[in-house]
PDB file of C-alpha atoms and ligand atoms in Angstrom:
ATOM      1  CA  UNK A  29      -0.163  -0.200   0.241  1.00 41.00           C
ATOM      2  CA  UNK A  30       1.479   3.501  -0.430  1.00 45.00           C
ATOM      3  CA  UNK A  31       1.406   6.080   1.910  1.00 44.00           C
ATOM      4  CA  UNK A  32      -2.182   7.707   0.379  1.00 47.00           C
ATOM      5  CA  UNK A  33      -4.049   4.762   1.563  1.00 46.00           C
ATOM      6  CA  UNK A  34      -2.733   4.099   4.533  1.00 51.00           C
ATOM      7  CA  UNK A  35      -3.890   7.235   5.641  1.00 51.00           C
ATOM      8  CA  UNK A  36      -6.762   7.814   8.534  1.00 51.00           C
ATOM      9  CA  UNK A  37      -9.609  10.103   6.947  1.00 47.00           C
ATOM     10  CA  UNK A  38     -12.283   9.212   9.093  1.00 43.00           C
ATOM     11  CA  UNK A  39     -11.689  12.475  11.236  1.00 40.00           C
ATOM     12  CA  UNK A  40     -14.613  12.163  13.243  1.00 39.00           C
ATOM     13  CA  UNK A  41     -15.571   9.643  16.009  1.00 41.00           C
ATOM     14  CA  UNK A  42     -18.104   6.826  14.591  1.00 43.00           C
ATOM     15  CA  UNK A  43     -19.837   6.273  17.752  1.00 43.00           C
ATOM     16  CA  UNK A  44     -21.674   3.005  18.320  1.00 43.00           C
ATOM     17  CA  UNK A  45     -23.797   3.643  20.998  1.00 41.00           C
ATOM     18  CA  UNK A  46     -26.532   0.776  20.133  1.00 43.00           C
ATOM     19  CA  UNK A  47     -26.613  -1.805  23.175  1.00 44.00           C
ATOM     20  CA  UNK A  48     -25.309  -4.360  20.353  1.00 50.00           C
ATOM     21  CA  UNK A  49     -22.706  -7.739  20.785  1.00 59.00           C
ATOM     22  CA  UNK A  50     -19.119  -6.473  19.261  1.00 62.00           C
ATOM     23  CA  UNK A  51     -19.914  -8.976  16.534  1.00 63.00           C
ATOM     24  CA  UNK A  52     -22.610  -7.107  15.198  1.00 77.00           C
ATOM     25  CA  UNK A  53     -20.841  -3.804  16.527  1.00 83.00           C
ATOM     26  CA  UNK A  54     -18.422  -4.299  14.455  1.00 86.00           C
ATOM     27  CA  UNK A  55     -19.937  -4.594  11.225  1.00 89.00           C
ATOM     28  CA  UNK A  56     -21.890  -1.052  12.089  1.00 89.00           C
ATOM     29  CA  UNK A  57     -18.942   0.642  12.915  1.00 89.00           C
ATOM     30  CA  UNK A  58     -17.661  -0.920   9.420  1.00 91.00           C
ATOM     31  CA  UNK A  59     -21.149   0.398   7.912  1.00 92.00           C
ATOM     32  CA  UNK A  60     -20.847   3.959   9.226  1.00 91.00           C
ATOM     33  CA  UNK A  61     -17.846   4.561   8.409  1.00 91.00           C
ATOM     34  CA  UNK A  62     -18.004   3.372   4.350  1.00 92.00           C
ATOM     35  CA  UNK A  63     -21.429   5.528   5.016  1.00 92.00           C
ATOM     36  CA  UNK A  64     -19.164   8.274   6.131  1.00 91.00           C
ATOM     37  CA  UNK A  65     -16.460   7.852   3.101  1.00 92.00           C
ATOM     38  CA  UNK A  66     -19.087   7.868   0.925  1.00 91.00           C
ATOM     39  CA  UNK A  67     -20.499  11.480   2.315  1.00 93.00           C
ATOM     40  CA  UNK A  68     -17.025  12.968   2.117  1.00 92.00           C
ATOM     41  CA  UNK A  69     -17.339  11.259  -1.621  1.00 93.00           C
ATOM     42  CA  UNK A  70     -14.064   9.139  -1.056  1.00 91.00           C
ATOM     43  CA  UNK A  71     -14.188   6.303  -4.029  1.00 91.00           C
ATOM     44  CA  UNK A  72     -13.246   3.211  -2.664  1.00 92.00           C
ATOM     45  CA  UNK A  73     -11.487   1.313  -4.993  1.00 92.00           C
ATOM     46  CA  UNK A  74     -10.461  -1.660  -2.733  1.00 92.00           C
ATOM     47  CA  UNK A  75     -11.528  -2.976   1.077  1.00 91.00           C
ATOM     48  CA  UNK A  76      -9.303  -5.594   2.936  1.00 90.00           C
ATOM     49  CA  UNK A  77     -10.551  -6.942   6.185  1.00 90.00           C
ATOM     50  CA  UNK A  78     -10.705  -9.878   8.161  1.00 87.00           C
ATOM     51  CA  UNK A  79     -12.999 -13.121   7.416  1.00 87.00           C
ATOM     52  CA  UNK A  80     -16.177 -11.274   9.655  1.00 87.00           C
ATOM     53  CA  UNK A  81     -18.801 -12.964   8.549  1.00 87.00           C
ATOM     54  CA  UNK A  82     -21.345 -10.127   8.455  1.00 88.00           C
ATOM     55  CA  UNK A  83     -18.933  -7.893   7.268  1.00 91.00           C
ATOM     56  CA  UNK A  84     -17.917 -10.414   4.486  1.00 91.00           C
ATOM     57  CA  UNK A  85     -22.029 -10.534   3.717  1.00 91.00           C
ATOM     58  CA  UNK A  86     -22.437  -6.887   3.997  1.00 92.00           C
ATOM     59  CA  UNK A  87     -19.848  -6.158   1.247  1.00 93.00           C
ATOM     60  CA  UNK A  88     -21.213  -8.858  -1.162  1.00 92.00           C
ATOM     61  CA  UNK A  89     -25.298  -7.375  -0.986  1.00 93.00           C
ATOM     62  CA  UNK A  90     -24.097  -3.429  -0.142  1.00 92.00           C
ATOM     63  CA  UNK A  91     -21.020  -3.063  -1.955  1.00 93.00           C
ATOM     64  CA  UNK A  92     -20.631  -5.986  -4.747  1.00 93.00           C
ATOM     65  CA  UNK A  93     -18.544  -2.931  -6.763  1.00 93.00           C
ATOM     66  CA  UNK A  94     -15.479  -2.385  -4.176  1.00 93.00           C
ATOM     67  CA  UNK A  95     -12.926  -5.519  -4.740  1.00 93.00           C
ATOM     68  CA  UNK A  96     -12.918  -7.212  -1.228  1.00 93.00           C
ATOM     69  CA  UNK A  97      -9.643  -8.731   0.007  1.00 93.00           C
ATOM     70  CA  UNK A  98      -8.452 -10.482   3.274  1.00 94.00           C
ATOM     71  CA  UNK A  99      -5.920  -9.461   5.031  1.00 93.00           C
ATOM     72  CA  UNK A 100      -3.058 -11.970   5.516  1.00 94.00           C
ATOM     73  CA  UNK A 101      -2.054 -11.869   8.353  1.00 91.00           C
ATOM     74  CA  UNK A 102      -5.180 -12.590   9.900  1.00 91.00           C
ATOM     75  CA  UNK A 103      -5.763 -15.724   7.864  1.00 93.00           C
ATOM     76  CA  UNK A 104      -2.312 -16.618   8.630  1.00 93.00           C
ATOM     77  CA  UNK A 105      -3.154 -16.687  12.165  1.00 91.00           C
ATOM     78  CA  UNK A 106      -6.127 -19.022  11.757  1.00 92.00           C
ATOM     79  CA  UNK A 107      -4.361 -21.448   9.590  1.00 93.00           C
ATOM     80  CA  UNK A 108      -1.339 -21.300  12.627  1.00 92.00           C
ATOM     81  CA  UNK A 109      -4.112 -21.509  15.633  1.00 92.00           C
ATOM     82  CA  UNK A 110      -5.629 -24.741  13.315  1.00 92.00           C
ATOM     83  CA  UNK A 111      -2.481 -26.181  12.989  1.00 90.00           C
ATOM     84  CA  UNK A 112      -1.347 -25.779  16.591  1.00 88.00           C
ATOM     85  CA  UNK A 113      -4.506 -27.618  17.181  1.00 89.00           C
ATOM     86  CA  UNK A 114      -4.554 -30.270  15.176  1.00 86.00           C
ATOM     87  CA  UNK A 115      -0.846 -31.256  16.884  1.00 83.00           C
ATOM     88  CA  UNK A 116      -1.931 -31.621  20.038  1.00 84.00           C
ATOM     89  CA  UNK A 117      -3.911 -34.833  18.846  1.00 82.00           C
ATOM     90  CA  UNK A 118      -2.514 -37.938  19.396  1.00 77.00           C
ATOM     91  CA  UNK A 119       0.003 -39.212  16.697  1.00 72.00           C
ATOM     92  CA  UNK A 120      -0.729 -35.717  14.921  1.00 74.00           C
ATOM     93  CA  UNK A 121       2.184 -33.688  16.907  1.00 74.00           C
ATOM     94  CA  UNK A 122       4.837 -33.719  14.073  1.00 72.00           C
ATOM     95  CA  UNK A 123       2.645 -30.540  12.396  1.00 72.00           C
ATOM     96  CA  UNK A 124       3.527 -28.104  15.324  1.00 78.00           C
ATOM     97  CA  UNK A 125       7.501 -28.280  13.512  1.00 84.00           C
ATOM     98  CA  UNK A 126       5.697 -27.168  10.459  1.00 90.00           C
ATOM     99  CA  UNK A 127       3.493 -23.790  11.601  1.00 90.00           C
ATOM    100  CA  UNK A 128       6.033 -21.197  11.360  1.00 88.00           C
ATOM    101  CA  UNK A 129       6.774 -22.215   7.778  1.00 91.00           C
ATOM    102  CA  UNK A 130       3.535 -22.807   6.332  1.00 94.00           C
ATOM    103  CA  UNK A 131       2.412 -19.653   7.612  1.00 93.00           C
ATOM    104  CA  UNK A 132       5.559 -17.919   5.940  1.00 93.00           C
ATOM    105  CA  UNK A 133       4.634 -19.690   2.785  1.00 96.00           C
ATOM    106  CA  UNK A 134       1.102 -18.079   2.681  1.00 96.00           C
ATOM    107  CA  UNK A 135       2.566 -14.758   3.228  1.00 95.00           C
ATOM    108  CA  UNK A 136       5.547 -15.681   0.020  1.00 96.00           C
ATOM    109  CA  UNK A 137       2.405 -17.292  -2.098  1.00 96.00           C
ATOM    110  CA  UNK A 138       0.095 -14.356  -1.606  1.00 96.00           C
ATOM    111  CA  UNK A 139       3.206 -12.154  -2.751  1.00 95.00           C
ATOM    112  CA  UNK A 140       4.545 -13.544  -5.179  1.00 96.00           C
ATOM    113  CA  UNK A 141       1.218 -14.570  -7.165  1.00 96.00           C
ATOM    114  CA  UNK A 142       1.196 -11.710  -9.562  1.00 95.00           C
ATOM    115  CA  UNK A 143      -2.347 -11.106  -8.127  1.00 94.00           C
ATOM    116  CA  UNK A 144      -3.293 -14.205  -9.914  1.00 96.00           C
ATOM    117  CA  UNK A 145      -5.624 -16.099  -7.785  1.00 95.00           C
ATOM    118  CA  UNK A 146      -5.679 -19.275  -9.618  1.00 96.00           C
ATOM    119  CA  UNK A 147      -0.969 -19.172  -9.109  1.00 96.00           C
ATOM    120  CA  UNK A 148      -1.512 -18.177  -5.287  1.00 96.00           C
ATOM    121  CA  UNK A 149      -3.752 -21.577  -4.591  1.00 96.00           C
ATOM    122  CA  UNK A 150      -1.140 -23.609  -6.321  1.00 96.00           C
ATOM    123  CA  UNK A 151       1.788 -22.202  -4.355  1.00 97.00           C
ATOM    124  CA  UNK A 152      -0.024 -22.531  -1.338  1.00 97.00           C
ATOM    125  CA  UNK A 153      -1.103 -25.593  -1.511  1.00 96.00           C
ATOM    126  CA  UNK A 154       2.388 -27.160  -2.750  1.00 96.00           C
ATOM    127  CA  UNK A 155       3.366 -27.164   0.724  1.00 96.00           C
ATOM    128  CA  UNK A 156       2.095 -30.218   1.057  1.00 95.00           C
ATOM    129  CA  UNK A 157       4.642 -31.880  -1.513  1.00 95.00           C
ATOM    130  CA  UNK A 158       7.360 -30.026   0.289  1.00 95.00           C
ATOM    131  CA  UNK A 159       6.544 -31.171   3.597  1.00 93.00           C
ATOM    132  CA  UNK A 160       7.007 -35.155   2.751  1.00 93.00           C
ATOM    133  CA  UNK A 161      10.554 -33.938   0.739  1.00 92.00           C
ATOM    134  CA  UNK A 162       8.739 -33.804  -2.822  1.00 94.00           C
ATOM    135  CA  UNK A 163      10.027 -30.795  -4.919  1.00 94.00           C
ATOM    136  CA  UNK A 164       8.496 -31.167  -7.911  1.00 94.00           C
ATOM    137  CA  UNK A 165       4.973 -32.876  -8.864  1.00 95.00           C
ATOM    138  CA  UNK A 166       2.567 -32.698 -12.107  1.00 93.00           C
ATOM    139  CA  UNK A 167      -0.639 -32.160 -10.665  1.00 91.00           C
ATOM    140  CA  UNK A 168      -0.776 -28.313 -11.346  1.00 92.00           C
ATOM    141  CA  UNK A 169      -1.243 -25.746 -14.013  1.00 94.00           C
ATOM    142  CA  UNK A 170       0.906 -23.559 -13.024  1.00 95.00           C
ATOM    143  CA  UNK A 171       3.724 -24.038 -10.567  1.00 96.00           C
ATOM    144  CA  UNK A 172       5.430 -26.950 -11.238  1.00 95.00           C
ATOM    145  CA  UNK A 173       8.211 -26.950  -8.244  1.00 95.00           C
ATOM    146  CA  UNK A 174       9.683 -25.274  -5.165  1.00 95.00           C
ATOM    147  CA  UNK A 175      11.822 -22.815  -6.248  1.00 94.00           C
ATOM    148  CA  UNK A 176      13.821 -23.198  -3.441  1.00 92.00           C
ATOM    149  CA  UNK A 177      17.493 -24.369  -3.956  1.00 91.00           C
ATOM    150  CA  UNK A 178      17.976 -28.035  -4.797  1.00 89.00           C
ATOM    151  CA  UNK A 179      18.429 -30.077  -1.576  1.00 86.00           C
ATOM    152  CA  UNK A 180      20.301 -33.161  -1.113  1.00 84.00           C
ATOM    153  CA  UNK A 181      19.800 -36.154   0.245  1.00 78.00           C
ATOM    154  CA  UNK A 182      22.162 -35.477   3.329  1.00 78.00           C
ATOM    155  CA  UNK A 183      21.574 -32.219   3.908  1.00 78.00           C
ATOM    156  CA  UNK A 184      19.878 -31.795   7.619  1.00 77.00           C
ATOM    157  CA  UNK A 185      16.549 -29.750   7.296  1.00 79.00           C
ATOM    158  CA  UNK A 186      14.545 -28.189  10.201  1.00 79.00           C
ATOM    159  CA  UNK A 187      12.070 -28.970  10.710  1.00 84.00           C
ATOM    160  CA  UNK A 188      12.137 -32.773  10.039  1.00 87.00           C
ATOM    161  CA  UNK A 189      10.354 -33.796   6.726  1.00 91.00           C
ATOM    162  CA  UNK A 190       6.857 -35.726   7.065  1.00 90.00           C
ATOM    163  CA  UNK A 191       6.430 -39.230   5.659  1.00 91.00           C
ATOM    164  CA  UNK A 192       4.315 -38.952   2.543  1.00 92.00           C
ATOM    165  CA  UNK A 193       0.557 -40.084   3.827  1.00 89.00           C
ATOM    166  CA  UNK A 194       1.427 -40.444   7.695  1.00 89.00           C
ATOM    167  CA  UNK A 195      -1.194 -39.233  10.012  1.00 88.00           C
ATOM    168  CA  UNK A 196       0.886 -36.106  10.706  1.00 88.00           C
ATOM    169  CA  UNK A 197       1.135 -35.659   6.967  1.00 91.00           C
ATOM    170  CA  UNK A 198      -2.588 -36.406   6.433  1.00 91.00           C
ATOM    171  CA  UNK A 199      -3.793 -33.967   9.017  1.00 90.00           C
ATOM    172  CA  UNK A 200      -1.542 -31.044   7.677  1.00 91.00           C
ATOM    173  CA  UNK A 201      -2.714 -31.626   4.419  1.00 93.00           C
ATOM    174  CA  UNK A 202      -6.580 -31.721   5.537  1.00 93.00           C
ATOM    175  CA  UNK A 203      -5.806 -28.233   6.881  1.00 93.00           C
ATOM    176  CA  UNK A 204      -4.073 -27.393   4.007  1.00 93.00           C
ATOM    177  CA  UNK A 205      -6.601 -28.601   2.081  1.00 94.00           C
ATOM    178  CA  UNK A 206      -9.512 -27.437   3.487  1.00 94.00           C
ATOM    179  CA  UNK A 207     -12.087 -26.296   0.981  1.00 94.00           C
ATOM    180  CA  UNK A 208     -13.744 -22.704   2.634  1.00 92.00           C
ATOM    181  CA  UNK A 209      -9.548 -22.080   3.628  1.00 94.00           C
ATOM    182  CA  UNK A 210      -9.058 -23.001   0.249  1.00 95.00           C
ATOM    183  CA  UNK A 211     -11.665 -20.628  -1.213  1.00 93.00           C
ATOM    184  CA  UNK A 212     -10.887 -17.385   1.323  1.00 94.00           C
ATOM    185  CA  UNK A 213      -7.214 -17.975   0.057  1.00 95.00           C
ATOM    186  CA  UNK A 214      -8.343 -16.667  -3.324  1.00 94.00           C
ATOM    187  CA  UNK A 215      -8.947 -13.061  -1.809  1.00 93.00           C
ATOM    188  CA  UNK A 216      -5.015 -12.648  -0.748  1.00 95.00           C
ATOM    189  CA  UNK A 217      -3.935 -12.770  -4.193  1.00 93.00           C
ATOM    190  CA  UNK A 218      -3.330  -8.389  -3.968  1.00 93.00           C
ATOM    191  CA  UNK A 219      -1.327  -9.428  -1.010  1.00 91.00           C
ATOM    192  CA  UNK A 220      -3.193  -6.801   1.487  1.00 90.00           C
ATOM    193  CA  UNK A 221      -2.724  -6.367   5.389  1.00 84.00           C
ATOM    194  CA  UNK A 222      -4.115  -4.019   7.333  1.00 82.00           C
ATOM    195  CA  UNK A 223      -0.539  -3.717   9.279  1.00 80.00           C
ATOM    196  CA  UNK A 224      -0.924   0.107   9.423  1.00 80.00           C
ATOM    197  CA  UNK A 225      -4.387  -0.391  10.518  1.00 83.00           C
ATOM    198  CA  UNK A 226      -2.535  -1.733  13.465  1.00 83.00           C
ATOM    199  CA  UNK A 227       0.097   0.961  13.687  1.00 86.00           C
ATOM    200  CA  UNK A 228      -2.440   2.856  14.081  1.00 90.00           C
ATOM    201  CA  UNK A 229      -4.509   1.256  17.022  1.00 90.00           C
ATOM    202  CA  UNK A 230      -1.494   1.494  18.750  1.00 89.00           C
ATOM    203  CA  UNK A 231      -1.437   5.467  18.387  1.00 90.00           C
ATOM    204  CA  UNK A 232      -5.306   5.524  19.493  1.00 93.00           C
ATOM    205  CA  UNK A 233      -3.674   3.497  22.730  1.00 94.00           C
ATOM    206  CA  UNK A 234      -0.954   6.060  23.522  1.00 94.00           C
ATOM    207  CA  UNK A 235      -3.520   9.038  23.408  1.00 95.00           C
ATOM    208  CA  UNK A 236      -6.574   6.896  24.504  1.00 93.00           C
ATOM    209  CA  UNK A 237      -5.483   4.084  26.995  1.00 94.00           C
ATOM    210  CA  UNK A 238      -8.235   2.310  27.581  1.00 90.00           C
ATOM    211  CA  UNK A 239      -8.176   2.057  31.817  1.00 91.00           C
ATOM    212  CA  UNK A 240      -8.686   5.672  31.760  1.00 91.00           C
ATOM    213  CA  UNK A 241     -12.245   6.933  31.099  1.00 89.00           C
ATOM    214  CA  UNK A 242     -12.826   9.943  29.251  1.00 89.00           C
ATOM    215  CA  UNK A 243     -15.769  12.419  28.661  1.00 86.00           C
ATOM    216  CA  UNK A 244     -17.072  12.905  25.016  1.00 85.00           C
ATOM    217  CA  UNK A 245     -15.027  16.237  23.675  1.00 86.00           C
ATOM    218  CA  UNK A 246     -12.251  14.588  25.293  1.00 90.00           C
ATOM    219  CA  UNK A 247     -12.279  11.310  23.487  1.00 90.00           C
ATOM    220  CA  UNK A 248     -13.389  13.218  20.072  1.00 90.00           C
ATOM    221  CA  UNK A 249      -9.833  15.224  20.494  1.00 91.00           C
ATOM    222  CA  UNK A 250      -8.129  12.439  21.762  1.00 94.00           C
ATOM    223  CA  UNK A 251      -8.973  10.373  18.916  1.00 94.00           C
ATOM    224  CA  UNK A 252      -7.907  13.245  16.342  1.00 93.00           C
ATOM    225  CA  UNK A 253      -5.109  13.822  17.905  1.00 94.00           C
ATOM    226  CA  UNK A 254      -4.468   9.766  17.008  1.00 95.00           C
ATOM    227  CA  UNK A 255      -5.246  10.423  13.790  1.00 94.00           C
ATOM    228  CA  UNK A 256      -3.364  12.969  13.375  1.00 94.00           C
ATOM    229  CA  UNK A 257      -0.433  11.588  14.829  1.00 94.00           C
ATOM    230  CA  UNK A 258      -0.783   8.640  12.520  1.00 93.00           C
ATOM    231  CA  UNK A 259      -0.988  11.065   8.993  1.00 91.00           C
ATOM    232  CA  UNK A 260       2.086  12.740   9.617  1.00 92.00           C
ATOM    233  CA  UNK A 261       3.865   9.712   9.986  1.00 91.00           C
ATOM    234  CA  UNK A 262       2.837   7.107   7.889  1.00 86.00           C
ATOM    235  CA  UNK A 263       5.026   6.058   5.410  1.00 84.00           C
ATOM    236  CA  UNK A 264       7.974   6.865   7.207  1.00 89.00           C
ATOM    237  CA  UNK A 265      11.300   4.965   5.139  1.00 91.00           C
ATOM    238  CA  UNK A 266      13.851   2.492   7.369  1.00 93.00           C
ATOM    239  CA  UNK A 267      16.366   4.372   8.963  1.00 94.00           C
ATOM    240  CA  UNK A 268      20.079   4.383   7.410  1.00 94.00           C
ATOM    241  CA  UNK A 269      23.221   4.415   9.120  1.00 93.00           C
ATOM    242  CA  UNK A 270      24.856   8.199   9.103  1.00 91.00           C
ATOM    243  CA  UNK A 271      28.318   7.724   9.747  1.00 90.00           C
ATOM    244  CA  UNK A 272      31.359   5.435   9.463  1.00 90.00           C
ATOM    245  CA  UNK A 273      32.129   2.607   7.424  1.00 90.00           C
ATOM    246  CA  UNK A 274      28.671   1.205   7.347  1.00 90.00           C
ATOM    247  CA  UNK A 275      27.194   4.754   6.386  1.00 91.00           C
ATOM    248  CA  UNK A 276      24.498   4.297   4.154  1.00 91.00           C
ATOM    249  CA  UNK A 277      23.158   0.749   5.385  1.00 94.00           C
ATOM    250  CA  UNK A 278      19.755  -0.015   6.384  1.00 94.00           C
ATOM    251  CA  UNK A 279      19.332  -0.045  10.216  1.00 95.00           C
ATOM    252  CA  UNK A 280      17.435  -3.437  12.017  1.00 95.00           C
ATOM    253  CA  UNK A 281      17.102  -4.443  15.343  1.00 94.00           C
ATOM    254  CA  UNK A 282      17.243  -8.342  16.842  1.00 95.00           C
ATOM    255  CA  UNK A 283      14.767  -9.064  18.920  1.00 92.00           C
ATOM    256  CA  UNK A 284      13.237 -12.015  20.541  1.00 91.00           C
ATOM    257  CA  UNK A 285      10.009 -13.210  19.479  1.00 81.00           C
ATOM    258  CA  UNK A 286       7.521 -14.386  21.591  1.00 79.00           C
ATOM    259  CA  UNK A 287       5.548 -15.728  18.711  1.00 68.00           C
ATOM    260  CA  UNK A 288       7.812 -17.794  17.151  1.00 69.00           C
ATOM    261  CA  UNK A 289       9.848 -18.148  19.815  1.00 75.00           C
ATOM    262  CA  UNK A 290      13.349 -17.447  17.945  1.00 81.00           C
ATOM    263  CA  UNK A 291      15.391 -14.288  17.538  1.00 89.00           C
ATOM    264  CA  UNK A 292      14.247 -12.279  14.425  1.00 87.00           C
ATOM    265  CA  UNK A 293      14.996  -9.063  12.388  1.00 90.00           C
ATOM    266  CA  UNK A 294      13.291  -6.472  12.385  1.00 91.00           C
ATOM    267  CA  UNK A 295      14.059  -2.921  10.599  1.00 92.00           C
ATOM    268  CA  UNK A 296      14.052   0.190  12.422  1.00 94.00           C
ATOM    269  CA  UNK A 297      12.375   3.170  11.028  1.00 93.00           C
ATOM    270  CA  UNK A 298      12.797   6.702  10.911  1.00 94.00           C
ATOM    271  CA  UNK A 299      12.160   8.647  14.056  1.00 93.00           C
ATOM    272  CA  UNK A 300       8.691   9.820  14.486  1.00 92.00           C
ATOM    273  CA  UNK A 301       8.056  13.660  13.563  1.00 90.00           C
ATOM    274  CA  UNK A 302       6.035  15.603  15.912  1.00 93.00           C
ATOM    275  CA  UNK A 303       6.197  19.274  14.272  1.00 93.00           C
ATOM    276  CA  UNK A 304       2.578  19.291  14.019  1.00 93.00           C
ATOM    277  CA  UNK A 305       2.623  19.895  17.933  1.00 94.00           C
ATOM    278  CA  UNK A 306       3.771  23.630  17.281  1.00 95.00           C
ATOM    279  CA  UNK A 307       0.535  24.626  14.714  1.00 93.00           C
ATOM    280  CA  UNK A 308      -1.727  22.758  17.413  1.00 94.00           C
ATOM    281  CA  UNK A 309       0.070  25.255  20.556  1.00 95.00           C
ATOM    282  CA  UNK A 310      -0.053  28.393  18.277  1.00 96.00           C
ATOM    283  CA  UNK A 311      -3.611  27.478  17.545  1.00 94.00           C
ATOM    284  CA  UNK A 312      -4.110  27.018  21.065  1.00 93.00           C
ATOM    285  CA  UNK A 313      -3.188  30.198  21.943  1.00 96.00           C
ATOM    286  CA  UNK A 314      -4.776  31.912  19.281  1.00 96.00           C
ATOM    287  CA  UNK A 315      -8.270  30.642  20.808  1.00 94.00           C
ATOM    288  CA  UNK A 316      -7.161  31.800  24.377  1.00 94.00           C
ATOM    289  CA  UNK A 317      -6.309  35.466  22.937  1.00 95.00           C
ATOM    290  CA  UNK A 318      -9.494  35.423  21.038  1.00 94.00           C
ATOM    291  CA  UNK A 319      -8.152  35.514  17.261  1.00 94.00           C
ATOM    292  CA  UNK A 320      -9.265  32.296  16.557  1.00 93.00           C
ATOM    293  CA  UNK A 321     -12.817  30.765  17.144  1.00 92.00           C
ATOM    294  CA  UNK A 322     -13.770  27.521  17.223  1.00 87.00           C
ATOM    295  CA  UNK A 323     -17.152  25.783  18.028  1.00 86.00           C
ATOM    296  CA  UNK A 324     -17.058  22.914  20.975  1.00 83.00           C
ATOM    297  CA  UNK A 325     -18.105  19.807  19.273  1.00 82.00           C
ATOM    298  CA  UNK A 326     -21.626  18.264  19.626  1.00 81.00           C
ATOM    299  CA  UNK A 327     -22.442  16.430  22.229  1.00 76.00           C
ATOM    300  CA  UNK A 328     -24.388  13.485  21.073  1.00 74.00           C
ATOM    301  CA  UNK A 329     -27.253  12.058  22.822  1.00 77.00           C
ATOM    302  CA  UNK A 330     -25.123   9.323  24.197  1.00 74.00           C
ATOM    303  CA  UNK A 331     -27.226   6.189  26.855  1.00 76.00           C
ATOM    304  CA  UNK A 332     -25.679   6.510  29.967  1.00 76.00           C
ATOM    305  CA  UNK A 333     -25.213   2.777  29.800  1.00 76.00           C
ATOM    306  CA  UNK A 334     -24.851  -0.477  28.091  1.00 76.00           C
ATOM    307  CA  UNK A 335     -27.881  -2.210  30.072  1.00 81.00           C
ATOM    308  CA  UNK A 336     -30.300  -3.494  27.950  1.00 78.00           C
ATOM    309  CA  UNK A 337     -32.718  -3.671  31.054  1.00 85.00           C
ATOM    310  CA  UNK A 338     -33.903  -0.595  33.015  1.00 86.00           C
ATOM    311  CA  UNK A 339     -31.694  -0.045  36.935  1.00 88.00           C
ATOM    312  CA  UNK A 340     -33.621  -1.502  39.703  1.00 90.00           C
ATOM    313  CA  UNK A 341     -33.470   0.328  43.116  1.00 93.00           C
ATOM    314  CA  UNK A 342     -30.326  -0.774  45.164  1.00 94.00           C
ATOM    315  CA  UNK A 343     -32.795  -2.025  48.365  1.00 93.00           C
ATOM    316  CA  UNK A 344     -34.646  -4.758  45.413  1.00 92.00           C
ATOM    317  CA  UNK A 345     -30.716  -5.893  44.531  1.00 93.00           C
ATOM    318  CA  UNK A 346     -29.836  -6.088  48.088  1.00 92.00           C
ATOM    319  CA  UNK A 347     -33.507  -8.092  49.809  1.00 91.00           C
ATOM    320  CA  UNK A 348     -32.549 -10.148  46.176  1.00 90.00           C
ATOM    321  CA  UNK A 349     -28.718 -10.720  47.931  1.00 90.00           C
ATOM    322  CA  UNK A 350     -30.296 -11.526  50.751  1.00 89.00           C
ATOM    323  CA  UNK A 351     -32.492 -14.277  49.675  1.00 88.00           C
ATOM    324  CA  UNK A 352     -30.335 -15.755  48.393  1.00 86.00           C
ATOM    325  CA  UNK A 353     -28.210 -16.558  51.221  1.00 83.00           C
ATOM    326  CA  UNK A 354     -31.199 -17.375  52.958  1.00 75.00           C
ATOM    327  CA  UNK A 355     -31.010 -14.418  54.986  1.00 58.00           C
ATOM    328  CA  UNK A 356     -34.061 -12.162  56.685  1.00 53.00           C
TER     329      UNK A 356
HETATM  330 ZN1   ZN B1510      10.504 -27.651  -1.720  1.00 60.38          ZN
END
């Protein structure tokens, strides 16, 4: 995705005030965002979401002209969880060692399929052959052999090969070739992922920590600050070494990943830019001395709480509690 598409354009809070379940709330929030974008004359050509059933049905019914894709990260997480659950069953422990490799293979397949869903499916499902030490086949139309360098028989491979048609290999095959999974993997052919959205959620937590309660104007202002911060800093480049003999080389950090339980390399990005704060401070001073007039936010009619039934009296609840413990 380019920098422009990574920016958050929803400049107002999308309020979901109905007492709905979180699943329905997600759909309602999504729907309101889409309506707001339409009202702002923003044309949406493509959208990437997780595999939320309600949103999937909504996209099909209400937005048939928008190209709907799934986020690679969410699908790879589901795949990992399914493999992990299966590897906890008897005589199927071995696929556990392949979880990270299968997930990496999904990312690679989505990234290198040239937007072709057929090629993507053939590349992804070839992992069934590779895990059994088979690196070429003639059962596909477009992808016929692994793209890694040749492996010699005496090469030590990690993780160990699965025996063809063994319970472990069949278990992995059942998961990888699951019809519903393959149907959804077709929607990864643009290799979309919502990483920038996760970065924005991180910014939201910085400005609107969950442990604190904020009133409506405060919440609105903090959300807007998170959006400004995100938009000012999206599309930062990887930092480079500025001096010495490594000058110009890209910078990385070595960190221990809790997920993969391995040391991994992560790029270091350029420092964040906060010069927008000075404009905000200037405006705050201008407002204070009366040179700038901004209308306060219109407070929407929000319900007092999320309860679906009226609040009983305290005495009534005390009596219920006493009755439960058999006291007069
Ligand atoms: Zn292979």
